[in-house]
mmCIF file of C-alpha atoms in Angstrom:
data_model
loop_
_atom_site.group_PDB
_atom_site.id
_atom_site.type_symbol
_atom_site.label_atom_id
_atom_site.label_comp_id
_atom_site.label_asym_id
_atom_site.label_seq_id
_atom_site.Cartn_x
_atom_site.Cartn_y
_atom_site.Cartn_z
ATOM 1 C CA MET A 1 60.458 119.624 91.605
ATOM 2 C CA ALA A 2 62.427 116.613 90.409
ATOM 3 C CA PHE A 3 61.048 113.650 91.915
ATOM 4 C CA ILE A 4 61.971 109.734 92.718
ATOM 5 C CA LYS A 5 59.607 107.186 92.563
ATOM 6 C CA LEU A 6 59.399 103.198 93.383
ATOM 7 C CA TYR A 7 58.338 100.683 91.801
ATOM 8 C CA LYS A 8 56.333 98.641 94.285
ATOM 9 C CA GLN A 9 55.395 95.675 92.301
ATOM 10 C CA LYS A 10 58.683 95.523 90.870
ATOM 11 C CA LEU A 11 60.439 94.889 94.156
ATOM 12 C CA LYS A 12 57.933 92.710 95.286
ATOM 13 C CA ASP A 13 59.368 91.005 92.099
ATOM 14 C CA ASN A 14 62.408 91.578 93.083
ATOM 15 C CA TYR A 15 61.878 90.762 96.590
ATOM 16 C CA THR A 16 60.276 86.853 95.835
ATOM 17 C CA PHE A 17 62.810 86.414 93.234
ATOM 18 C CA LEU A 18 66.004 87.499 95.848
ATOM 19 C CA ASP A 19 63.636 85.184 98.993
ATOM 20 C CA ASP A 20 63.510 81.851 96.290
ATOM 21 C CA LEU A 21 66.502 82.020 95.352
ATOM 22 C CA PHE A 22 67.852 81.613 99.246
ATOM 23 C CA LYS A 23 65.085 79.754 100.890
ATOM 24 C CA SER A 24 66.109 76.822 97.752
ATOM 25 C CA ARG A 25 70.021 77.004 98.989
ATOM 26 C CA ALA A 26 68.593 76.712 102.598
ATOM 27 C CA ILE A 27 70.593 80.634 102.926
ATOM 28 C CA GLN A 28 70.343 82.929 105.590
ATOM 29 C CA TRP A 29 69.101 86.873 104.538
ATOM 30 C CA GLY A 30 68.484 90.305 105.072
ATOM 31 C CA VAL A 31 67.937 93.584 103.307
ATOM 32 C CA VAL A 32 70.210 96.519 103.993
ATOM 33 C CA SER A 33 67.979 99.062 103.596
ATOM 34 C CA LYS A 34 70.625 101.789 103.770
ATOM 35 C CA ILE A 35 69.838 103.439 100.421
ATOM 36 C CA LEU A 36 66.645 104.502 101.671
ATOM 37 C CA CYS A 37 67.919 107.027 104.170
ATOM 38 C CA GLY A 38 65.727 106.035 106.316
ATOM 39 C CA ASN A 39 62.990 107.080 104.887
ATOM 40 C CA THR A 40 59.565 106.380 106.443
ATOM 41 C CA ILE A 41 56.831 105.336 103.369
ATOM 42 C CA TYR A 42 59.941 103.773 101.811
ATOM 43 C CA LEU A 43 60.329 101.244 104.747
ATOM 44 C CA LYS A 44 57.018 100.867 105.024
ATOM 45 C CA GLU A 45 57.109 99.743 101.585
ATOM 46 C CA LEU A 46 59.540 97.188 102.547
ATOM 47 C CA ILE A 47 58.218 95.922 105.466
ATOM 48 C CA ALA A 48 55.478 95.081 104.367
ATOM 49 C CA LEU A 49 57.235 92.299 101.411
ATOM 50 C CA GLY A 50 57.196 90.612 105.103
ATOM 51 C CA ILE A 51 61.154 91.547 106.152
ATOM 52 C CA ARG A 52 62.398 89.814 109.349
ATOM 53 C CA GLU A 53 66.042 90.888 109.095
ATOM 54 C CA ILE A 54 67.133 94.354 108.267
ATOM 55 C CA HIS A 55 70.412 95.473 108.039
ATOM 56 C CA ASP A 56 71.810 99.216 107.907
ATOM 57 C CA SER A 57 74.640 101.631 108.602
ATOM 58 C CA ARG A 58 72.441 104.368 110.228
ATOM 59 C CA ILE A 59 71.967 103.464 113.326
ATOM 60 C CA SER A 60 69.428 106.841 112.831
ATOM 61 C CA ASN A 61 67.630 104.572 110.970
ATOM 62 C CA LEU A 62 67.406 101.190 112.507
ATOM 63 C CA LYS A 63 65.463 103.145 114.827
ATOM 64 C CA LYS A 64 63.298 104.114 113.148
ATOM 65 C CA ILE A 65 62.470 100.165 111.665
ATOM 66 C CA LYS A 66 61.954 99.697 115.412
ATOM 67 C CA VAL A 67 59.714 102.303 115.543
ATOM 68 C CA LEU A 68 57.957 101.135 112.439
ATOM 69 C CA ASP A 69 57.039 97.342 113.707
ATOM 70 C CA SER A 70 59.779 96.413 116.512
ATOM 71 C CA ASP A 71 59.518 92.664 116.378
ATOM 72 C CA ILE A 72 62.608 93.070 113.255
ATOM 73 C CA GLN A 73 65.592 92.133 112.953
ATOM 74 C CA THR A 74 68.221 95.052 112.944
ATOM 75 C CA VAL A 75 71.767 94.601 112.227
ATOM 76 C CA TYR A 76 74.311 97.362 112.421
ATOM 77 C CA ILE A 77 76.605 96.835 109.405
ATOM 78 C CA LYS A 78 79.732 99.054 110.408
ATOM 79 C CA PRO A 79 82.108 98.771 113.722
ATOM 80 C CA PRO A 80 79.884 101.283 115.669
ATOM 81 C CA ALA A 81 81.558 104.739 116.430
ATOM 82 C CA LYS A 82 82.175 105.198 120.729
ATOM 83 C CA ARG A 83 80.026 107.506 121.314
ATOM 84 C CA ASN A 84 76.949 105.414 120.009
ATOM 85 C CA ILE A 85 77.465 102.512 121.686
ATOM 86 C CA GLN A 86 74.203 103.269 123.733
ATOM 87 C CA SER A 87 72.173 103.928 120.652
ATOM 88 C CA ILE A 88 73.476 100.278 118.787
ATOM 89 C CA VAL A 89 72.445 98.309 121.873
ATOM 90 C CA ARG A 90 69.155 100.573 122.140
ATOM 91 C CA TYR A 91 67.826 100.017 118.488
ATOM 92 C CA ALA A 92 70.574 97.147 116.952
ATOM 93 C CA ASP A 93 70.021 93.580 117.904
ATOM 94 C CA ILE A 94 73.238 92.384 115.943
ATOM 95 C CA SER A 95 76.090 94.776 114.948
ATOM 96 C CA PHE A 96 79.913 94.377 113.594
ATOM 97 C CA ASN A 97 83.315 94.369 115.305
ATOM 98 C CA THR A 98 85.992 94.411 113.890
ATOM 99 C CA GLU A 99 87.503 96.237 117.321
ATOM 100 C CA ILE A 100 88.087 93.972 121.371
ATOM 101 C CA TYR A 101 88.045 97.477 123.057
ATOM 102 C CA THR A 102 84.423 98.405 121.174
ATOM 103 C CA ILE A 103 82.760 95.096 122.331
ATOM 104 C CA GLN A 104 84.161 96.031 125.744
ATOM 105 C CA LEU A 105 82.114 99.300 125.271
ATOM 106 C CA LEU A 106 79.022 97.242 123.746
ATOM 107 C CA SER A 107 78.798 94.642 126.696
ATOM 108 C CA LYS A 108 79.607 97.411 129.156
ATOM 109 C CA GLU A 109 76.036 99.548 127.529
ATOM 110 C CA ALA A 110 74.353 95.546 127.511
ATOM 111 C CA LEU A 111 75.072 95.304 131.004
ATOM 112 C CA LYS A 112 73.160 98.278 132.226
ATOM 113 C CA GLN A 113 70.470 97.717 129.570
ATOM 114 C CA LYS A 114 69.853 94.772 130.418
ATOM 115 C CA LYS A 115 70.488 93.153 127.005
ATOM 116 C CA ILE A 116 71.950 90.437 125.442
ATOM 117 C CA HIS A 117 73.731 91.953 122.300
ATOM 118 C CA LYS A 118 74.559 89.766 119.557
ATOM 119 C CA ILE A 119 77.944 90.489 116.981
ATOM 120 C CA ILE A 120 78.831 89.703 114.170
ATOM 121 C CA ILE A 121 82.567 89.071 113.889
ATOM 122 C CA MET A 122 83.717 90.746 110.721
ATOM 123 C CA ILE A 123 87.961 89.477 109.342
ATOM 124 C CA GLU A 124 89.400 90.775 106.623
ATOM 125 C CA MET A 125 89.840 89.057 103.361
ATOM 126 C CA GLY A 126 91.366 91.027 100.661
ATOM 127 C CA ASP A 127 89.347 94.261 100.377
ATOM 128 C CA LEU A 128 91.094 96.365 102.824
ATOM 129 C CA ARG A 129 88.144 98.027 104.193
ATOM 130 C CA GLU A 130 86.911 96.674 108.027
ATOM 131 C CA GLY A 131 87.534 93.513 109.921
ATOM 132 C CA VAL A 132 90.178 90.650 112.318
ATOM 133 C CA MET A 133 93.179 90.282 110.195
ATOM 134 C CA GLY A 134 92.892 85.988 109.987
ATOM 135 C CA GLU A 135 96.262 85.608 112.362
ATOM 136 C CA GLU A 136 94.840 87.426 115.544
ATOM 137 C CA ILE A 137 90.985 86.258 114.689
ATOM 138 C CA ILE A 138 92.196 83.025 117.322
ATOM 139 C CA ALA A 139 94.081 85.772 120.117
ATOM 140 C CA PHE A 140 90.987 87.628 118.865
ATOM 141 C CA PHE A 141 88.333 85.353 120.100
ATOM 142 C CA SER A 142 89.435 83.640 122.923
ATOM 143 C CA ALA A 143 89.835 87.973 124.268
ATOM 144 C CA ILE A 144 86.066 88.427 124.244
ATOM 145 C CA LEU A 145 85.061 85.317 124.615
ATOM 146 C CA SER A 146 83.449 85.663 128.139
ATOM 147 C CA MET A 147 82.737 89.687 127.684
ATOM 148 C CA PRO A 148 78.984 89.753 129.340
ATOM 149 C CA ASN A 149 75.557 90.375 127.583
ATOM 150 C CA ILE A 150 77.473 90.102 124.594
ATOM 151 C CA GLU A 151 76.838 86.965 122.300
ATOM 152 C CA ILE A 152 78.560 85.625 119.187
ATOM 153 C CA GLN A 153 76.126 85.828 115.963
ATOM 154 C CA GLY A 154 79.048 84.432 113.561
ATOM 155 C CA ILE A 155 81.598 86.196 111.445
ATOM 156 C CA GLY A 156 81.626 87.806 108.409
ATOM 157 C CA THR A 157 83.614 89.333 105.108
ATOM 158 C CA ASN A 158 83.097 92.068 103.248
ATOM 159 C CA LEU A 159 84.229 92.445 99.729
ATOM 160 C CA ASN A 160 84.598 94.596 96.634
ATOM 161 C CA CYS A 161 82.987 97.761 98.261
ATOM 162 C CA LEU A 162 87.040 99.557 98.880
ATOM 163 C CA SER A 163 89.212 98.603 96.444
ATOM 164 C CA GLY A 164 86.928 95.712 93.901
ATOM 165 C CA VAL A 165 87.870 92.856 95.719
ATOM 166 C CA MET A 166 85.257 89.510 94.167
ATOM 167 C CA PRO A 167 83.711 86.676 96.416
ATOM 168 C CA THR A 168 84.964 84.445 95.064
ATOM 169 C CA GLN A 169 84.731 80.721 95.166
ATOM 170 C CA ASP A 170 88.937 79.985 96.602
ATOM 171 C CA LYS A 171 87.669 83.246 98.659
ATOM 172 C CA LEU A 172 84.949 81.838 100.683
ATOM 173 C CA ILE A 173 86.130 79.202 101.343
ATOM 174 C CA GLN A 174 88.733 80.636 103.394
ATOM 175 C CA LEU A 175 85.938 82.690 105.620
ATOM 176 C CA SER A 176 84.263 78.651 105.590
ATOM 177 C CA LEU A 177 87.245 77.639 106.944
ATOM 178 C CA TYR A 178 87.514 79.899 110.215
ATOM 179 C CA LYS A 179 84.176 79.098 110.647
ATOM 180 C CA GLN A 180 86.230 75.302 111.204
ATOM 181 C CA LEU A 181 89.683 76.622 113.341
ATOM 182 C CA ILE A 182 86.811 78.580 115.326
ATOM 183 C CA GLU A 183 84.530 76.014 115.985
ATOM 184 C CA ALA A 184 87.379 73.540 117.039
ATOM 185 C CA LYS A 185 90.055 75.452 118.522
ATOM 186 C CA PHE A 186 86.883 76.844 121.281
ATOM 187 C CA ASN A 187 83.779 74.108 121.009
ATOM 188 C CA ILE A 188 81.447 76.794 120.099
ATOM 189 C CA LYS A 189 79.074 76.530 117.216
ATOM 190 C CA ILE A 190 79.158 80.238 114.662
ATOM 191 C CA ALA A 191 75.237 80.458 113.439
ATOM 192 C CA TRP A 192 75.762 82.698 110.279
ATOM 193 C CA VAL A 193 78.955 82.803 108.084
ATOM 194 C CA SER A 194 78.308 86.054 106.300
ATOM 195 C CA GLY A 195 79.622 86.563 102.763
ATOM 196 C CA GLY A 196 78.485 88.942 101.570
ATOM 197 C CA THR A 197 76.499 90.786 99.041
ATOM 198 C CA SER A 198 75.291 91.321 96.311
ATOM 199 C CA VAL A 199 77.740 91.092 94.500
ATOM 200 C CA ALA A 200 78.396 87.324 95.829
ATOM 201 C CA ILE A 201 74.679 86.295 93.812
ATOM 202 C CA PRO A 202 76.028 85.873 90.265
ATOM 203 C CA LEU A 203 78.204 82.149 92.441
ATOM 204 C CA ILE A 204 74.856 82.041 94.197
ATOM 205 C CA LEU A 205 72.865 81.796 91.290
ATOM 206 C CA LYS A 206 75.881 78.610 90.270
ATOM 207 C CA ASN A 207 75.736 77.044 93.010
ATOM 208 C CA ALA A 208 79.427 78.095 93.658
ATOM 209 C CA ARG A 209 79.360 78.882 97.151
ATOM 210 C CA PRO A 210 80.811 76.693 100.488
ATOM 211 C CA MET A 211 77.839 75.315 102.095
ATOM 212 C CA ALA A 212 79.138 76.551 105.592
ATOM 213 C CA VAL A 213 78.648 80.091 103.764
ATOM 214 C CA ASN A 214 74.827 80.250 105.397
ATOM 215 C CA HIS A 215 74.697 84.218 105.363
ATOM 216 C CA PHE A 216 74.420 87.319 102.540
ATOM 217 C CA ARG A 217 73.351 90.477 103.171
ATOM 218 C CA ILE A 218 71.247 91.889 100.179
ATOM 219 C CA GLY A 219 70.738 96.317 99.850
ATOM 220 C CA GLU A 220 71.810 96.682 95.610
ATOM 221 C CA ALA A 221 70.114 93.336 94.283
ATOM 222 C CA LEU A 222 66.921 94.285 95.686
ATOM 223 C CA PHE A 223 66.397 97.842 94.193
ATOM 224 C CA PHE A 224 68.565 97.386 91.227
ATOM 225 C CA GLY A 225 68.685 93.286 90.218
ATOM 226 C CA LYS A 226 71.946 93.988 89.314
ATOM 227 C CA ASP A 227 74.662 91.248 87.872
ATOM 228 C CA LEU A 228 77.715 92.865 90.086
ATOM 229 C CA PHE A 229 80.439 90.178 88.083
ATOM 230 C CA THR A 230 78.821 91.266 84.564
ATOM 231 C CA GLY A 231 77.605 94.395 85.465
ATOM 232 C CA GLU A 232 73.727 93.185 83.756
ATOM 233 C CA THR A 233 70.809 92.932 84.714
ATOM 234 C CA ILE A 234 70.763 89.197 86.888
ATOM 235 C CA LYS A 235 67.439 87.734 85.190
ATOM 236 C CA GLY A 236 63.971 87.584 85.953
ATOM 237 C CA MET A 237 64.778 91.062 87.816
ATOM 238 C CA HIS A 238 64.040 94.046 87.452
ATOM 239 C CA ASN A 239 67.045 97.052 86.977
ATOM 240 C CA ASP A 240 63.246 100.122 87.940
ATOM 241 C CA VAL A 241 62.413 100.176 90.951
ATOM 242 C CA LEU A 242 63.135 103.019 91.395
ATOM 243 C CA LYS A 243 63.627 105.829 89.048
ATOM 244 C CA LEU A 244 63.860 109.533 89.450
ATOM 245 C CA TYR A 245 62.501 112.125 87.321
ATOM 246 C CA THR A 246 63.714 115.078 86.625
ATOM 247 C CA GLN A 247 61.482 118.649 85.019
ATOM 248 C CA ILE A 248 62.431 120.643 81.531
ATOM 249 C CA ILE A 249 62.694 124.287 82.061
ATOM 250 C CA GLU A 250 64.547 125.703 79.364
ATOM 251 C CA ILE A 251 64.869 124.199 76.169
ATOM 252 C CA THR A 252 67.359 126.873 73.459
ATOM 253 C CA GLU A 253 69.843 126.213 71.077
ATOM 254 C CA LYS A 254 72.785 127.656 71.822
ATOM 255 C CA PRO A 255 76.127 126.820 71.190
ATOM 256 C CA ASP A 256 78.624 123.921 72.183
ATOM 257 C CA THR A 257 81.252 126.447 72.455
ATOM 258 C CA PRO A 258 81.777 128.854 76.028
ATOM 259 C CA THR A 259 82.446 131.951 75.252
ATOM 260 C CA GLY A 260 85.012 134.229 77.293
ATOM 261 C CA GLU A 261 88.067 133.605 78.908
ATOM 262 C CA ILE A 262 87.413 130.377 80.971
ATOM 263 C CA GLY A 263 87.985 129.383 84.473
ATOM 264 C CA GLU A 264 86.941 126.616 87.160
ATOM 265 C CA ASN A 265 82.872 125.785 87.397
ATOM 266 C CA VAL A 266 81.254 126.207 90.956
ATOM 267 C CA ALA A 267 82.311 122.417 91.049
ATOM 268 C CA GLY A 268 85.718 123.189 90.780
ATOM 269 C CA ASN A 269 85.877 121.147 87.171
ATOM 270 C CA THR A 270 87.194 123.009 84.520
ATOM 271 C CA PHE A 271 86.276 123.442 80.826
ATOM 272 C CA SER A 272 89.309 122.199 77.631
ATOM 273 C CA MET A 273 88.100 122.811 73.768
ATOM 274 C CA ASN A 274 90.244 119.611 72.868
ATOM 275 C CA GLU A 275 86.331 117.566 74.320
ATOM 276 C CA ILE A 276 85.080 118.862 71.778
ATOM 277 C CA ASP A 277 85.371 118.417 68.067
ATOM 278 C CA ASP A 278 83.240 120.965 65.579
ATOM 279 C CA LEU A 279 84.091 124.009 68.169
ATOM 280 C CA GLY A 280 81.168 126.375 65.479
ATOM 281 C CA GLY A 281 78.293 123.405 66.070
ATOM 282 C CA THR A 282 74.536 123.504 68.252
ATOM 283 C CA SER A 283 73.473 121.400 69.882
ATOM 284 C CA LEU A 284 69.592 122.308 71.672
ATOM 285 C CA ARG A 285 70.161 122.099 75.079
ATOM 286 C CA ALA A 286 67.819 121.839 77.901
ATOM 287 C CA ILE A 287 67.974 122.499 81.673
ATOM 288 C CA LEU A 288 66.908 119.905 83.850
ATOM 289 C CA ASP A 289 65.836 121.020 88.004
ATOM 290 C CA ILE A 290 68.362 119.146 89.163
ATOM 291 C CA GLY A 291 72.086 119.769 89.568
ATOM 292 C CA LEU A 292 75.082 118.230 91.977
ATOM 293 C CA LEU A 293 73.368 119.062 95.902
ATOM 294 C CA ASP A 294 70.905 116.420 94.719
ATOM 295 C CA MET A 295 72.741 113.879 92.590
ATOM 296 C CA GLN A 296 76.648 113.344 90.339
ATOM 297 C CA PRO A 297 75.358 113.031 86.953
ATOM 298 C CA GLN A 298 78.010 109.725 85.764
ATOM 299 C CA TYR A 299 75.716 108.144 88.142
ATOM 300 C CA ILE A 300 72.472 108.275 87.136
ATOM 301 C CA GLU A 301 71.472 107.538 82.093
ATOM 302 C CA ALA A 302 68.578 108.504 80.992
ATOM 303 C CA ASP A 303 65.635 106.151 79.452
ATOM 304 C CA ASP A 304 65.465 108.384 76.635
ATOM 305 C CA SER A 305 69.590 106.666 75.024
ATOM 306 C CA GLU A 306 69.552 109.577 72.292
ATOM 307 C CA ILE A 307 69.999 111.988 75.579
ATOM 308 C CA THR A 308 73.781 112.398 76.515
ATOM 309 C CA ILE A 309 73.447 115.487 79.929
ATOM 310 C CA ILE A 310 76.827 117.625 78.747
ATOM 311 C CA ASP A 311 77.260 118.741 82.914
ATOM 312 C CA ALA A 312 75.204 119.590 85.351
ATOM 313 C CA SER A 313 75.446 123.262 88.173
ATOM 314 C CA SER A 314 74.188 123.232 92.082
ATOM 315 C CA ASP A 315 70.704 122.702 91.081
ATOM 316 C CA MET A 316 71.230 122.324 87.022
ATOM 317 C CA MET A 317 71.214 119.785 85.880
ATOM 318 C CA VAL A 318 72.434 120.297 81.925
ATOM 319 C CA VAL A 319 71.485 118.032 78.918
ATOM 320 C CA ASP A 320 71.868 117.826 74.381
ATOM 321 C CA ILE A 321 68.828 116.226 73.065
ATOM 322 C CA SER A 322 69.529 117.040 69.415
ATOM 323 C CA ASN A 323 69.571 113.611 68.781
ATOM 324 C CA SER A 324 66.049 112.886 70.417
ATOM 325 C CA LYS A 325 62.832 111.600 68.544
ATOM 326 C CA HIS A 326 61.080 112.484 70.381
ATOM 327 C CA THR A 327 59.530 116.348 70.422
ATOM 328 C CA TYR A 328 60.397 117.903 74.261
ATOM 329 C CA LYS A 329 58.885 121.059 75.711
ATOM 330 C CA ILE A 330 59.136 123.489 78.663
ATOM 331 C CA GLY A 331 57.558 120.239 80.968
ATOM 332 C CA ASP A 332 57.693 117.931 80.183
ATOM 333 C CA PHE A 333 59.693 114.919 81.969
ATOM 334 C CA VAL A 334 62.422 113.040 81.477
ATOM 335 C CA SER A 335 63.062 110.048 83.011
ATOM 336 C CA PHE A 336 65.938 108.271 84.302
ATOM 337 C CA LYS A 337 67.961 105.081 85.530
ATOM 338 C CA LEU A 338 70.237 104.952 88.515
ATOM 339 C CA ARG A 339 72.805 102.851 89.507
ATOM 340 C CA TYR A 340 73.862 102.460 93.636
ATOM 341 C CA MET A 341 75.078 105.356 94.052
ATOM 342 C CA GLY A 342 72.258 108.186 91.854
ATOM 343 C CA GLY A 343 69.863 105.904 94.360
ATOM 344 C CA LEU A 344 71.758 106.730 96.911
ATOM 345 C CA TYR A 345 72.426 110.246 96.271
ATOM 346 C CA LEU A 346 69.089 111.646 95.565
ATOM 347 C CA LEU A 347 67.582 109.788 97.788
ATOM 348 C CA ASN A 348 69.465 111.419 100.344
ATOM 349 C CA SER A 349 68.475 114.731 99.882
ATOM 350 C CA ASP A 350 66.023 117.024 100.902
ATOM 351 C CA TYR A 351 64.654 118.985 97.771
ATOM 352 C CA ILE A 352 64.440 115.955 96.042
ATOM 353 C CA GLU A 353 60.626 114.278 96.772
ATOM 354 C CA LYS A 354 60.385 110.208 97.217
ATOM 355 C CA ASN A 355 56.402 108.887 95.687
ATOM 356 C CA ILE A 356 55.783 105.416 95.215
ATOM 357 C CA GLY A 357 54.369 104.659 91.853
#
């Protein structure tokens, strides 16, 4: 059975690196836990680091966090759906919002539950996912300021997740200016200016972030140590907190070219003869005990750089081990580094065992 392993010391090292980075610059931050998909074993490891603020996009995951430690501040990081309002107020201390109607619903539910629900107003900064348009922000705040049991924790933006727009210094300066405008217009204080996710870390390392931007939501960098500007690993961080291990279930020398009438495979793809340089060649192929039901091959990379992923079906993946210096045998494990989406797929699968190293 394939399994994923979380290396707790590497996780701790990455957390310490980030915590020191943010504290040294008087920045508040929360950990985005959505990659863990509510796995209780891994959430416990996260909480054991001393984390006091956890963000997630699934209310069921925030519920698990509150069960593990009710004192942790939980943040729901997408605009709430109408049918989830009751649960959002119950299990999320803070939620991201972009609709006046939704905030009205949160206000009514917070009154029922006799709670104060905090909100972050997300502002559209060009990535074209969630966010209030800049020209509407004053009218938006005018409509929500008097709503009972609602407390405005701050403003924020999301960049890079949909259209790939990067969080440049100019973008964050613009976000800072919205803070100044809102505070001056309404004579209120905005506690958080939440400048984005892991993609903003290079700006922080260069001390290029505007001082008013004082909060970030970090997930990918914690688990993968990745500089999302360059694609490289951030110096001092680990890129393999999470690793995939798959077992070999067949090794056979086979032709490189399929024989017979070619149609679509199970994933809807069609084999192209043009992709093969030597139509008469063969390769030593290994079949691994994992497939498309659990992962997508483009998001994983074998630790053995001489292994090439050929393709996968629903429950098996075929790799070319012809050029490897290692002599593999049936039952051996092949290990893979993960990209963020690779980890997300794997951790969301009930068929992948989750271990700790």
